[in-house]
mmCIF file with all atom_site columns, C-alpha atoms in Angstrom:
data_model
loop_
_atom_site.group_PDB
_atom_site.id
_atom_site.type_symbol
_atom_site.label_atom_id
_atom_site.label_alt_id
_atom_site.label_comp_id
_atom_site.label_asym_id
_atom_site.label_entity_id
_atom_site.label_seq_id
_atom_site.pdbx_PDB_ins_code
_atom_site.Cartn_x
_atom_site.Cartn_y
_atom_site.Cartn_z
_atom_site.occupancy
_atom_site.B_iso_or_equiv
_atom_site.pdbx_formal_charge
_atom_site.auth_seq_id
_atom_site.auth_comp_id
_atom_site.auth_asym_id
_atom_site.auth_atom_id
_atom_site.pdbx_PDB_model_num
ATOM 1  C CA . UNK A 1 1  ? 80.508  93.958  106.212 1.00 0.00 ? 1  UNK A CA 1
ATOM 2  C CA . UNK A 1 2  ? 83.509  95.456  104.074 1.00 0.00 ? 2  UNK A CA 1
ATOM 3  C CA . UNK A 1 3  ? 86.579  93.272  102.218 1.00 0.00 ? 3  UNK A CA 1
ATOM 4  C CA . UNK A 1 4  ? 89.969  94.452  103.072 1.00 0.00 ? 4  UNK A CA 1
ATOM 5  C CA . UNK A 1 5  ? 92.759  93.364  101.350 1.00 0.00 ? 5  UNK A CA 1
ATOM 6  C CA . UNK A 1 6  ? 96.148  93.437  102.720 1.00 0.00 ? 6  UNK A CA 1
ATOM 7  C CA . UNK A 1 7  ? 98.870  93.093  100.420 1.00 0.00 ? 7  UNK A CA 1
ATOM 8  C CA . UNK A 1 8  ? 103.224 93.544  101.693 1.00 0.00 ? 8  UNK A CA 1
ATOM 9  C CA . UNK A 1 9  ? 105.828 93.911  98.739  1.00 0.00 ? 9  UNK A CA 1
ATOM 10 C CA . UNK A 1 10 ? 109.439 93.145  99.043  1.00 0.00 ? 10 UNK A CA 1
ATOM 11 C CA . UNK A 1 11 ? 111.126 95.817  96.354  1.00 0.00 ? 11 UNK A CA 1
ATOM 12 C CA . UNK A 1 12 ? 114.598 95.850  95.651  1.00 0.00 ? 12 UNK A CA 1
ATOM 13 C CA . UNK A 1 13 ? 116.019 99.332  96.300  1.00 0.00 ? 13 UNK A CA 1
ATOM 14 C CA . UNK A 1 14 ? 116.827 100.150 93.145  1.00 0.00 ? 14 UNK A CA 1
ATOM 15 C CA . UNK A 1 15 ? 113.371 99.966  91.782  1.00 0.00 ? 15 UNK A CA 1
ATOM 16 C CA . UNK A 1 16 ? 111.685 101.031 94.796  1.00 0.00 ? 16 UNK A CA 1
ATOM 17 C CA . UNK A 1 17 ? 111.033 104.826 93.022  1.00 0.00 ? 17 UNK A CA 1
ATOM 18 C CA . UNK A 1 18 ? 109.557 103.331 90.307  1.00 0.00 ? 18 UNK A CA 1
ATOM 19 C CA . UNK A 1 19 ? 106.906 101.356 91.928  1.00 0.00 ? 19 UNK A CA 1
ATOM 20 C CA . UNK A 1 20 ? 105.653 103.951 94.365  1.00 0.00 ? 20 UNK A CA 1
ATOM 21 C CA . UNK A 1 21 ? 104.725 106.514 91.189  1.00 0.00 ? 21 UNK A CA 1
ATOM 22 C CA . UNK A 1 22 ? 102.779 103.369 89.781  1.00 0.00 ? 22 UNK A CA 1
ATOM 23 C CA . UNK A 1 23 ? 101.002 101.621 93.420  1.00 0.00 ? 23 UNK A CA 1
ATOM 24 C CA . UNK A 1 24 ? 100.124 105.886 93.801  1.00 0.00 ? 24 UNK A CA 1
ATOM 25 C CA . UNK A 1 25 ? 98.937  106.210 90.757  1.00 0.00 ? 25 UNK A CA 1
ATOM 26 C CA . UNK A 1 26 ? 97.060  102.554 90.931  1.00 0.00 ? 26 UNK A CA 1
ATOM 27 C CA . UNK A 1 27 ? 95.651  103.481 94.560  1.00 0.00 ? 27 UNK A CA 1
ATOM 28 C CA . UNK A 1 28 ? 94.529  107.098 93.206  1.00 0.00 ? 28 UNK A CA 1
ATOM 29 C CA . UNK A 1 29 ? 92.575  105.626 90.281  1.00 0.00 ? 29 UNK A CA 1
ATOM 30 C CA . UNK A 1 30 ? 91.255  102.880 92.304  1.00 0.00 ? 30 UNK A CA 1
ATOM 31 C CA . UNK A 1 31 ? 89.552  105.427 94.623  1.00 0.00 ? 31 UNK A CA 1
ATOM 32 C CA . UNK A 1 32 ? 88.357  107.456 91.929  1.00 0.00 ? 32 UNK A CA 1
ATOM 33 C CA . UNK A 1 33 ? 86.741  105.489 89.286  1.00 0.00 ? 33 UNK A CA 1
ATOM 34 C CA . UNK A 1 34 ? 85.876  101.985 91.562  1.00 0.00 ? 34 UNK A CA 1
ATOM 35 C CA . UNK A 1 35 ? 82.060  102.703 93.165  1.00 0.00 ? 35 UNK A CA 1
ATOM 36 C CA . UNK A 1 36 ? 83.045  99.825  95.179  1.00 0.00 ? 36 UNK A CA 1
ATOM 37 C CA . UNK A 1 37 ? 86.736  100.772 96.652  1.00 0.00 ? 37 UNK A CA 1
ATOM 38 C CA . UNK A 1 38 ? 86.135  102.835 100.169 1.00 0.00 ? 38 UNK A CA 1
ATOM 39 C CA . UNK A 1 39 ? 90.420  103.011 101.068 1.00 0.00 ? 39 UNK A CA 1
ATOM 40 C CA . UNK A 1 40 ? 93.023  102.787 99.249  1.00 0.00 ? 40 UNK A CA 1
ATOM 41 C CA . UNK A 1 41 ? 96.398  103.278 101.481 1.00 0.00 ? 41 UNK A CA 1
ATOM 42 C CA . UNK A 1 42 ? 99.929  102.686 100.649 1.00 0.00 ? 42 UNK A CA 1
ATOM 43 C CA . UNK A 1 43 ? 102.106 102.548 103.529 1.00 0.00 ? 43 UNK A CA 1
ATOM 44 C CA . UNK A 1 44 ? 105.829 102.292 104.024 1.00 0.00 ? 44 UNK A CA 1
ATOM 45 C CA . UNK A 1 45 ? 108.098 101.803 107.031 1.00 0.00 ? 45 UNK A CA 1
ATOM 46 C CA . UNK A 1 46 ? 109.389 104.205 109.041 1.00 0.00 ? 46 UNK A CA 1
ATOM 47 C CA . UNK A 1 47 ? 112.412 103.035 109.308 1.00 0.00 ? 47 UNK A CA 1
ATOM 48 C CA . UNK A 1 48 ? 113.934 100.309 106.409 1.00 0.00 ? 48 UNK A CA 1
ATOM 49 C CA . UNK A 1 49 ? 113.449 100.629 102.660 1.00 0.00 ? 49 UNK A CA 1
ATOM 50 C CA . UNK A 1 50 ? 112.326 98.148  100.189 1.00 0.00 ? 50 UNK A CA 1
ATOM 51 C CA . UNK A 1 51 ? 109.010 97.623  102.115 1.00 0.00 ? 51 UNK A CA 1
ATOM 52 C CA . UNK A 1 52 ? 105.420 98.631  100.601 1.00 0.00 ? 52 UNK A CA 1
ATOM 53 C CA . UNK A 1 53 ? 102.282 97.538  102.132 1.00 0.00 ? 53 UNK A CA 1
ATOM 54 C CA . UNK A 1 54 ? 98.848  98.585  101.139 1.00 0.00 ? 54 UNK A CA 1
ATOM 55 C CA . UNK A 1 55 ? 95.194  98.984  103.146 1.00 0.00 ? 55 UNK A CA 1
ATOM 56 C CA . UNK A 1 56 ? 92.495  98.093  100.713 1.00 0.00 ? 56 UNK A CA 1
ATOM 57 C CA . UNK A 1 57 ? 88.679  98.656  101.651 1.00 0.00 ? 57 UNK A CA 1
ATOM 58 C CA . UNK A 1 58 ? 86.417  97.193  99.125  1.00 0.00 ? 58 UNK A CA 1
ATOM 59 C CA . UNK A 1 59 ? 81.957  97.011  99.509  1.00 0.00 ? 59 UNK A CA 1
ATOM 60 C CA . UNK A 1 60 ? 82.227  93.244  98.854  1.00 0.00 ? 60 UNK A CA 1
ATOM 61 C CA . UNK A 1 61 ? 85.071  90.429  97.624  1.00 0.00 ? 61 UNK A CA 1
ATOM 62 C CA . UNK A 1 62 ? 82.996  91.087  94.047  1.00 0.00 ? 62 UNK A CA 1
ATOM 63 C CA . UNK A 1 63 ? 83.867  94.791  94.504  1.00 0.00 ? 63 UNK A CA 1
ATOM 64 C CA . UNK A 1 64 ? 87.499  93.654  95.414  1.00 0.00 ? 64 UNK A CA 1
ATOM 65 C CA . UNK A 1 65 ? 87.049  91.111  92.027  1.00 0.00 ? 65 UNK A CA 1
ATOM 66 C CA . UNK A 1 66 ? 85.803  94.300  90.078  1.00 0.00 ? 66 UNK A CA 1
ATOM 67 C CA . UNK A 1 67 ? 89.228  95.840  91.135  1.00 0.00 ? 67 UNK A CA 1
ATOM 68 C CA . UNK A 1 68 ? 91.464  92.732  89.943  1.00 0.00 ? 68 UNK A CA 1
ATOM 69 C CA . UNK A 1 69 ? 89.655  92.987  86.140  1.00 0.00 ? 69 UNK A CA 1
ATOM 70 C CA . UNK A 1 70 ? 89.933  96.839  85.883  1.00 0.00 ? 70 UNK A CA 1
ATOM 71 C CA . UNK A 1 71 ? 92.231  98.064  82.983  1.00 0.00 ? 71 UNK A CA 1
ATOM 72 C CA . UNK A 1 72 ? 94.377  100.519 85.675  1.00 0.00 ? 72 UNK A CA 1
ATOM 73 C CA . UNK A 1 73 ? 95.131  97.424  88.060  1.00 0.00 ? 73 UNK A CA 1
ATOM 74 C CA . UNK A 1 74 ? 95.902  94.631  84.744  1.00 0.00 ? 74 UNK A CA 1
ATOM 75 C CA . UNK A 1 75 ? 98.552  97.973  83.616  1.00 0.00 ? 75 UNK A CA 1
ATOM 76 C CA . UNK A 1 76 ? 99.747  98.119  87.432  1.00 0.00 ? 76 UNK A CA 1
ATOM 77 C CA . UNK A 1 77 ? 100.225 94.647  87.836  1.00 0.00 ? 77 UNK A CA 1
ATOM 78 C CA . UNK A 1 78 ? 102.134 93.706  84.667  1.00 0.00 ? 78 UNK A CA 1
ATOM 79 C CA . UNK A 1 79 ? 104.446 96.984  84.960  1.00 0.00 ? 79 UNK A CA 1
ATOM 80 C CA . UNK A 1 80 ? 104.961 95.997  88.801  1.00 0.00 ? 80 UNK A CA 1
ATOM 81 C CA . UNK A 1 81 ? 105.725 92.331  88.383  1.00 0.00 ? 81 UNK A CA 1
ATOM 82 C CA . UNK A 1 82 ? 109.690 92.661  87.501  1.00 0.00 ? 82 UNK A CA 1
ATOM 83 C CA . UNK A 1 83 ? 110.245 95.104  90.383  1.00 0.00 ? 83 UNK A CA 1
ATOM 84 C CA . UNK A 1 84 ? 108.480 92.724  92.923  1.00 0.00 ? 84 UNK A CA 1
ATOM 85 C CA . UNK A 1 85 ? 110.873 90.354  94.487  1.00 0.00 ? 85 UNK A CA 1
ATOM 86 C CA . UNK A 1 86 ? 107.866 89.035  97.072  1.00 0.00 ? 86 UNK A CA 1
ATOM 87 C CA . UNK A 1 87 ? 103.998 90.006  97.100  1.00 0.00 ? 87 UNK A CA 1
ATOM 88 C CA . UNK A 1 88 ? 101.755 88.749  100.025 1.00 0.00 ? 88 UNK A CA 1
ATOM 89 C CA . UNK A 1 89 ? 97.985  89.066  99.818  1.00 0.00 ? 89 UNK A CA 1
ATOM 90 C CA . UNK A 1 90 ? 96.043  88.412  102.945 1.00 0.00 ? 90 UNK A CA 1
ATOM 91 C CA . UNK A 1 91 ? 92.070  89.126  102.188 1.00 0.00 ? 91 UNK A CA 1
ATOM 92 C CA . UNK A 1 92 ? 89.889  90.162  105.416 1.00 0.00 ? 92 UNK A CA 1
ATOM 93 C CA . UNK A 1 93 ? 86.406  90.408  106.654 1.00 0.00 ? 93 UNK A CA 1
ATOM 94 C CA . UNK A 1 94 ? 85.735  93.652  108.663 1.00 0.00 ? 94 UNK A CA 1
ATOM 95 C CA . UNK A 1 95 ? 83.073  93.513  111.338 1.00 0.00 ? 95 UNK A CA 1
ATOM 96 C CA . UNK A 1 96 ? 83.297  97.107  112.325 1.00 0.00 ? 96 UNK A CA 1
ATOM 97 C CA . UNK A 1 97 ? 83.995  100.037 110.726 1.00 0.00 ? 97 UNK A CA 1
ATOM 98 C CA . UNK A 1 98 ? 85.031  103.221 112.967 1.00 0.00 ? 98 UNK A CA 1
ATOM 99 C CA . UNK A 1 99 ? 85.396  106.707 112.470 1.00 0.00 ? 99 UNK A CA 1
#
């Protein structure tokens, strides 16, 4: 069974450029040095700006933990907290994976 995170942002326009390069860079490293990370997707709307959700896949919540206490997320998070008006995180168990 995988952990999948869910997180939405609320980011004010003007610092919306700014926080993509860093949740891209975050979600690129995540994938690439976390064992435990399967996804890592950052979606926006289609339509409306100042919007950011991401798709997390993680082995395990302690894979997901691993994540939270990894020097490129600690970096992400404290650089990302002044642009953030909101942040929801909604964690998930996932039954099924498809292909």
């Amino acid at each position: 069974m995988s952990y999948v995170i869910w997180v939405e942002f609320d980011v004010a326009a003007e610092n919306l450029g700014r926080f993509m390069m860093l949740v891209k860079e975050n979600a690129a490293e995540s994938v690439r040095s976390e064992t435990g990370c399967q996804r890592f997707d950052v979606l926006v709307p289609v339509e409306g700006e100042g919007a950011v959700a991401l798709y997390e896949i993680y082995d395990s919540e302690a894979a997901f933990r691993d994540h939270l206490a990894s020097p490129h997320f600690i970096e992400f998070d404290a650089l990302t907290a002044p642009l953030v008006r909101h942040k929801t995180v909604r964690s998930y168990a996932c039954h099924q994976n498809s292909k």
